[in-house]
Amino acid sequence: MSNGLIIHGGAPTAVINASLYGVVKQAEKCPQIKKLYAAIGGSRGVLNRRFLDLKSVPQAELELLPFTPASVIGTSRDRLEPEDYAEMAEIIRQEDIRYVFFNGGNGSMDTCGKIYKACLDAGTEVQIIGIPKTMDNDIAVTDHAPGFGSAARYIAGTVSEVCRDVMSLPIHVCIIEAMGRNAGWLTASSALARDAGAGPDLIYVPELAFDEDRFLADVERVHRTKTGVVVVVGESLHGRDGKTIVEPVFQTGRSVYYGDVSSHLANLVIRRLGIKARGEKPGLCGRASIEFQSETDRNEAVLVGQAAVKAAIDGHTGVMVGLERVEGPRYSVQTTLIPIEQVMLREQVMPSEFISGAGNDVTEEFCSWCRPLLGGPLRRFAAI
Amino acid sequence: MSNGLIIHGGAPTAVINASLYGVVKQAEKCPQIKKLYAAIGGSRGVLNRRFLDLKSVPQAELELLPFTPASVIGTSRDRLEPEDYAEMAEIIRQEDIRYVFFNGGNGSMDTCGKIYKACLDAGTEVQIIGIPKTMDNDIAVTDHAPGFGSAARYIAGTVSEVCRDVMSLPIHVCIIEAMGRNAGWLTASSALARDAGAGPDLIYVPELAFDEDRFLADVERVHRTKTGVVVVVGESLHGRDGKTIVEPVFQTGRSVYYGDVSSHLANLVIRRLGIKARGEKPGLCGRASIEFQSETDRNEAVLVGQAAVKAAIDGHTGVMVGLERVEGPRYSVQTTLIPIEQVMLREQVMPSEFISGAGNDVTEEFCSWCRPLLGGPLRRFAAI
């Protein structure tokens, strides 16, 4: 009998605690796992030996995990040095930890891979399994990652509500900024608002170079035919020169706070077109929202947590759990195991067939791919 | 038998359609009301004679009204000229309209009062009743107005979720901007996030002059004791000179789009304190959110709609329905009738006993006043 350890890395999502729940519940069934430690505060928590024995957490609190946003055990995004990995391997050996679960995005999978290598180098036998998580959906190989479906539901649902507001006042032009670093998955998911009867008029993802003149021409054209134009843009839009259209507010390593693209573009519309415009930036509200949590996303988050424990007990190591769609008339997934080096720091952006030819919308193919991840239809509103 | 007319004015809320529902359902019970018209697109809709007979709307759609955000019959915020009121009085006479219901904020109550006067001047006998509505809660005399409770629940709930996110990563300083024109009610309601276990550290309402140096000192002090500082600020913060700290983006009459206060202050924290900070501006998302709709708010919105019809049938005119708390151990309200000239363009700001002495928080007295309007406790999350 040995101990288990779970570590959270990178930004939280609406379902990261649901994966934690999956790990805890599966570990309970495994006599091989003596104690299940959580590192408090991510990798930094391991280095500081801040461990919590999850078996000491009351059952009632555990049952709330799938419905609790953010990371209840903390997380970190610190840049680690080579000696940190060696130290972690040593701590893992000292604490008699045999099973390591690392829940994170592609940056965290890089850390996970490096811990794996450090343990190998030290001759410490461990089963290290990655658990995918990202609201951005930019992890490679896996069809999608837990965290994305809920954030997509938030964006689609919120944009649908804002569209109704904007059409009823009317507010002329409203520009909503969606998160997603270099990938437009979340921005694109706003198209699903149309399923609820009111969706965005224009969508610009960061996969394409953004041209302010073409954007203004698009807005002006739509504004001629209707009041209340709604535009959804990615936070990291950049021009043909590769530079973001608004300078990032803060950047350290992979951690970036982008500038206010929505407000920049709203001001552009006011100044250049003389049309009333306003920008909205829900930002963090979107990844922490339990009201818009997708049931499918939550269930899949639990599933990958369980699968990680099963894989570890089965002797797998150096792999990340992935999700793959099962062919058939109804949406369903199965878990896979992906060698971790295939996902380390590799960013998955939207394929071109998901972006409309004119570059200001997404395709029906994207919508069909994305729809099941939202976990059920959006709310229906009165049509008068 | 004569006809009824309902008009929506100003910005929509999460429950304006709930009041419409109240009017429709009460009117169904009144044989005195032949047709019930909705003006499509607010006062402008009356002038353009864009009327919809609400009795033609299918029952299934009507039943969705209390749960549908924005205004299903549109609204407007146009500045009207004196001759417009005379023309409206004439249209009301021609269409055999005896009962006029005007749902709006203090700007709309001004319009309502002027239509009332124009009808009096023209010798047209009408019962004109105002129905209160505002997310800002700045209507005078009434204890509070429908629309506020839901927006307050949105801010409290969302801030509570964001606090967990910010504490778990940690994000150092996060500044969330709340709407509310010159009144801090909504900004203040973020304090209720604390009921859910995680709330803001600092709250700045626009009732007090904002001092950037004191703000920075406050942030620095809190940051020394904890990671993940959350600050909630009103969109219209102004300095001692009365000027907003960020120039408004757009202003026409009473319609103002404030500048991005959250992003301005986040940049100030980065530049002056060297601490990582980010701003969030959920803006319109907050007033259109059905997920955070307060049940109490929805019920009261229906109630004031019904009360308006009853008052009109009883022969009242030139009054607005108000809400007043009934003394007792449990929260309950009753409707009142307020002479419309008492509310026309009068703005109700927060009393000083609701704002903390240091000017960077609210008092428990405010929380006790606000709590019942949220319509039940916020979601409980796991405590690990």
PDB file of N, CA, C and O in Angstrom, chain B residues 178-214:
ATOM      1  N   ALA B 178     -19.664  47.371 -11.169  1.00  0.00           N
ATOM      2  CA  ALA B 178     -21.110  47.143 -11.112  1.00  0.00           C
ATOM      3  C   ALA B 178     -21.830  48.356 -11.700  1.00  0.00           C
ATOM      4  O   ALA B 178     -21.366  49.480 -11.572  1.00  0.00           O
ATOM      5  N   MET B 179     -22.968  48.105 -12.331  1.00  0.00           N
ATOM      6  CA  MET B 179     -23.744  49.197 -12.910  1.00  0.00           C
ATOM      7  C   MET B 179     -24.484  49.962 -11.810  1.00  0.00           C
ATOM      8  O   MET B 179     -24.439  49.595 -10.640  1.00  0.00           O
ATOM      9  N   GLY B 180     -25.179  51.033 -12.204  1.00  0.00           N
ATOM     10  CA  GLY B 180     -25.997  51.732 -11.210  1.00  0.00           C
ATOM     11  C   GLY B 180     -25.987  53.243 -11.314  1.00  0.00           C
ATOM     12  O   GLY B 180     -26.265  53.923 -10.331  1.00  0.00           O
ATOM     13  N   ARG B 181     -25.653  53.766 -12.460  1.00  0.00           N
ATOM     14  CA  ARG B 181     -25.646  55.223 -12.681  1.00  0.00           C
ATOM     15  C   ARG B 181     -25.088  55.967 -11.462  1.00  0.00           C
ATOM     16  O   ARG B 181     -23.954  55.722 -11.099  1.00  0.00           O
ATOM     17  N   ASN B 182     -25.839  56.832 -10.801  1.00  0.00           N
ATOM     18  CA  ASN B 182     -25.286  57.599  -9.674  1.00  0.00           C
ATOM     19  C   ASN B 182     -25.507  56.950  -8.309  1.00  0.00           C
ATOM     20  O   ASN B 182     -25.111  57.497  -7.287  1.00  0.00           O
ATOM     21  N   ALA B 183     -26.167  55.805  -8.311  1.00  0.00           N
ATOM     22  CA  ALA B 183     -26.526  55.176  -7.039  1.00  0.00           C
ATOM     23  C   ALA B 183     -25.744  53.885  -6.834  1.00  0.00           C
ATOM     24  O   ALA B 183     -25.528  53.121  -7.767  1.00  0.00           O
ATOM     25  N   GLY B 184     -25.318  53.650  -5.604  1.00  0.00           N
ATOM     26  CA  GLY B 184     -24.443  52.513  -5.317  1.00  0.00           C
ATOM     27  C   GLY B 184     -25.138  51.249  -4.849  1.00  0.00           C
ATOM     28  O   GLY B 184     -24.479  50.307  -4.422  1.00  0.00           O
ATOM     29  N   TRP B 185     -26.460  51.202  -4.919  1.00  0.00           N
ATOM     30  CA  TRP B 185     -27.202  50.045  -4.403  1.00  0.00           C
ATOM     31  C   TRP B 185     -26.659  48.713  -4.918  1.00  0.00           C
ATOM     32  O   TRP B 185     -26.479  47.757  -4.164  1.00  0.00           O
ATOM     33  N   LEU B 186     -26.412  48.662  -6.202  1.00  0.00           N
ATOM     34  CA  LEU B 186     -25.992  47.408  -6.822  1.00  0.00           C
ATOM     35  C   LEU B 186     -24.557  47.059  -6.431  1.00  0.00           C
ATOM     36  O   LEU B 186     -24.255  45.912  -6.103  1.00  0.00           O
ATOM     37  N   THR B 187     -23.691  48.054  -6.459  1.00  0.00           N
ATOM     38  CA  THR B 187     -22.309  47.868  -6.026  1.00  0.00           C
ATOM     39  C   THR B 187     -22.313  47.330  -4.596  1.00  0.00           C
ATOM     40  O   THR B 187     -21.617  46.365  -4.274  1.00  0.00           O
ATOM     41  N   ALA B 188     -23.132  47.949  -3.760  1.00  0.00           N
ATOM     42  CA  ALA B 188     -23.218  47.581  -2.345  1.00  0.00           C
ATOM     43  C   ALA B 188     -23.693  46.146  -2.160  1.00  0.00           C
ATOM     44  O   ALA B 188     -23.233  45.440  -1.256  1.00  0.00           O
ATOM     45  N   SER B 189     -24.584  45.686  -3.031  1.00  0.00           N
ATOM     46  CA  SER B 189     -25.174  44.360  -2.834  1.00  0.00           C
ATOM     47  C   SER B 189     -24.130  43.251  -2.982  1.00  0.00           C
ATOM     48  O   SER B 189     -24.374  42.117  -2.575  1.00  0.00           O
ATOM     49  N   SER B 190     -22.967  43.567  -3.541  1.00  0.00           N
ATOM     50  CA  SER B 190     -21.896  42.568  -3.633  1.00  0.00           C
ATOM     51  C   SER B 190     -21.485  42.082  -2.246  1.00  0.00           C
ATOM     52  O   SER B 190     -20.953  40.988  -2.103  1.00  0.00           O
ATOM     53  N   ALA B 191     -21.752  42.896  -1.210  1.00  0.00           N
ATOM     54  CA  ALA B 191     -21.407  42.494   0.162  1.00  0.00           C
ATOM     55  C   ALA B 191     -22.112  41.204   0.556  1.00  0.00           C
ATOM     56  O   ALA B 191     -21.612  40.435   1.379  1.00  0.00           O
ATOM     57  N   LEU B 192     -23.278  40.952  -0.034  1.00  0.00           N
ATOM     58  CA  LEU B 192     -24.041  39.746   0.307  1.00  0.00           C
ATOM     59  C   LEU B 192     -23.332  38.470  -0.145  1.00  0.00           C
ATOM     60  O   LEU B 192     -23.687  37.364   0.281  1.00  0.00           O
ATOM     61  N   ALA B 193     -22.325  38.609  -1.017  1.00  0.00           N
ATOM     62  CA  ALA B 193     -21.515  37.446  -1.418  1.00  0.00           C
ATOM     63  C   ALA B 193     -20.899  36.795  -0.181  1.00  0.00           C
ATOM     64  O   ALA B 193     -20.671  35.594  -0.154  1.00  0.00           O
ATOM     65  N   ARG B 194     -20.654  37.607   0.842  1.00  0.00           N
ATOM     66  CA  ARG B 194     -20.036  37.074   2.075  1.00  0.00           C
ATOM     67  C   ARG B 194     -20.921  36.019   2.732  1.00  0.00           C
ATOM     68  O   ARG B 194     -20.422  35.129   3.417  1.00  0.00           O
ATOM     69  N   ASP B 195     -22.229  36.122   2.533  1.00  0.00           N
ATOM     70  CA  ASP B 195     -23.144  35.114   3.083  1.00  0.00           C
ATOM     71  C   ASP B 195     -22.808  33.726   2.534  1.00  0.00           C
ATOM     72  O   ASP B 195     -23.089  32.719   3.176  1.00  0.00           O
ATOM     73  N   ALA B 196     -22.237  33.683   1.310  1.00  0.00           N
ATOM     74  CA  ALA B 196     -21.909  32.402   0.678  1.00  0.00           C
ATOM     75  C   ALA B 196     -20.478  31.981   1.000  1.00  0.00           C
ATOM     76  O   ALA B 196     -19.959  31.046   0.403  1.00  0.00           O
ATOM     77  N   GLY B 197     -19.849  32.671   1.924  1.00  0.00           N
ATOM     78  CA  GLY B 197     -18.530  32.233   2.392  1.00  0.00           C
ATOM     79  C   GLY B 197     -17.338  32.941   1.780  1.00  0.00           C
ATOM     80  O   GLY B 197     -16.221  32.803   2.256  1.00  0.00           O
ATOM     81  N   ALA B 198     -17.550  33.682   0.692  1.00  0.00           N
ATOM     82  CA  ALA B 198     -16.423  34.393   0.069  1.00  0.00           C
ATOM     83  C   ALA B 198     -16.955  35.666  -0.566  1.00  0.00           C
ATOM     84  O   ALA B 198     -17.774  35.609  -1.474  1.00  0.00           O
ATOM     85  N   GLY B 199     -16.503  36.808  -0.048  1.00  0.00           N
ATOM     86  CA  GLY B 199     -17.020  38.079  -0.544  1.00  0.00           C
ATOM     87  C   GLY B 199     -15.926  39.074  -0.827  1.00  0.00           C
ATOM     88  O   GLY B 199     -14.740  38.784  -0.649  1.00  0.00           O
ATOM     89  N   PRO B 200     -16.324  40.264  -1.283  1.00  0.00           N
ATOM     90  CA  PRO B 200     -15.331  41.274  -1.653  1.00  0.00           C
ATOM     91  C   PRO B 200     -14.600  41.825  -0.428  1.00  0.00           C
ATOM     92  O   PRO B 200     -15.135  41.822   0.679  1.00  0.00           O
ATOM     93  N   ASP B 201     -13.387  42.311  -0.663  1.00  0.00           N
ATOM     94  CA  ASP B 201     -12.595  42.885   0.423  1.00  0.00           C
ATOM     95  C   ASP B 201     -12.857  44.373   0.569  1.00  0.00           C
ATOM     96  O   ASP B 201     -12.791  44.922   1.661  1.00  0.00           O
ATOM     97  N   LEU B 202     -13.164  45.013  -0.557  1.00  0.00           N
ATOM     98  CA  LEU B 202     -13.384  46.459  -0.550  1.00  0.00           C
ATOM     99  C   LEU B 202     -14.528  46.790  -1.495  1.00  0.00           C
ATOM    100  O   LEU B 202     -14.675  46.164  -2.551  1.00  0.00           O
ATOM    101  N   ILE B 203     -15.349  47.771  -1.099  1.00  0.00           N
ATOM    102  CA  ILE B 203     -16.503  48.181  -1.908  1.00  0.00           C
ATOM    103  C   ILE B 203     -16.527  49.708  -1.958  1.00  0.00           C
ATOM    104  O   ILE B 203     -16.514  50.362  -0.919  1.00  0.00           O
ATOM    105  N   TYR B 204     -16.569  50.260  -3.157  1.00  0.00           N
ATOM    106  CA  TYR B 204     -16.626  51.721  -3.294  1.00  0.00           C
ATOM    107  C   TYR B 204     -17.878  52.121  -4.065  1.00  0.00           C
ATOM    108  O   TYR B 204     -18.022  51.794  -5.241  1.00  0.00           O
ATOM    109  N   VAL B 205     -18.775  52.833  -3.399  1.00  0.00           N
ATOM    110  CA  VAL B 205     -20.023  53.275  -4.027  1.00  0.00           C
ATOM    111  C   VAL B 205     -19.876  54.713  -4.523  1.00  0.00           C
ATOM    112  O   VAL B 205     -19.067  55.476  -3.987  1.00  0.00           O
ATOM    113  N   PRO B 206     -20.657  55.087  -5.541  1.00  0.00           N
ATOM    114  CA  PRO B 206     -20.510  56.430  -6.116  1.00  0.00           C
ATOM    115  C   PRO B 206     -21.101  57.550  -5.260  1.00  0.00           C
ATOM    116  O   PRO B 206     -20.965  58.715  -5.604  1.00  0.00           O
ATOM    117  N   GLU B 207     -21.745  57.204  -4.139  1.00  0.00           N
ATOM    118  CA  GLU B 207     -22.293  58.245  -3.266  1.00  0.00           C
ATOM    119  C   GLU B 207     -21.182  59.073  -2.626  1.00  0.00           C
ATOM    120  O   GLU B 207     -21.400  60.212  -2.225  1.00  0.00           O
ATOM    121  N   LEU B 208     -20.000  58.459  -2.491  1.00  0.00           N
ATOM    122  CA  LEU B 208     -18.872  59.174  -1.872  1.00  0.00           C
ATOM    123  C   LEU B 208     -17.853  59.556  -2.941  1.00  0.00           C
ATOM    124  O   LEU B 208     -17.670  58.825  -3.912  1.00  0.00           O
ATOM    125  N   ALA B 209     -17.176  60.679  -2.726  1.00  0.00           N
ATOM    126  CA  ALA B 209     -16.090  61.064  -3.638  1.00  0.00           C
ATOM    127  C   ALA B 209     -14.996  60.009  -3.532  1.00  0.00           C
ATOM    128  O   ALA B 209     -14.680  59.540  -2.430  1.00  0.00           O
ATOM    129  N   PHE B 210     -14.454  59.620  -4.674  1.00  0.00           N
ATOM    130  CA  PHE B 210     -13.453  58.554  -4.718  1.00  0.00           C
ATOM    131  C   PHE B 210     -12.059  59.167  -4.730  1.00  0.00           C
ATOM    132  O   PHE B 210     -11.784  60.091  -5.497  1.00  0.00           O
ATOM    133  N   ASP B 211     -11.199  58.615  -3.873  1.00  0.00           N
ATOM    134  CA  ASP B 211      -9.843  59.138  -3.784  1.00  0.00           C
ATOM    135  C   ASP B 211      -8.878  58.020  -4.182  1.00  0.00           C
ATOM    136  O   ASP B 211      -8.756  57.014  -3.480  1.00  0.00           O
ATOM    137  N   GLU B 212      -8.205  58.183  -5.307  1.00  0.00           N
ATOM    138  CA  GLU B 212      -7.356  57.104  -5.829  1.00  0.00           C
ATOM    139  C   GLU B 212      -6.230  56.725  -4.865  1.00  0.00           C
ATOM    140  O   GLU B 212      -5.891  55.548  -4.745  1.00  0.00           O
ATOM    141  N   ASP B 213      -5.675  57.700  -4.159  1.00  0.00           N
ATOM    142  CA  ASP B 213      -4.589  57.378  -3.235  1.00  0.00           C
ATOM    143  C   ASP B 213      -5.082  56.544  -2.056  1.00  0.00           C
ATOM    144  O   ASP B 213      -4.423  55.595  -1.638  1.00  0.00           O
ATOM    145  N   ARG B 214      -6.265  56.900  -1.558  1.00  0.00           N
ATOM    146  CA  ARG B 214      -6.812  56.109  -0.449  1.00  0.00           C
ATOM    147  C   ARG B 214      -7.173  54.701  -0.919  1.00  0.00           C
ATOM    148  O   ARG B 214      -6.965  53.716  -0.206  1.00  0.00           O
TER     149      ARG B 214
END
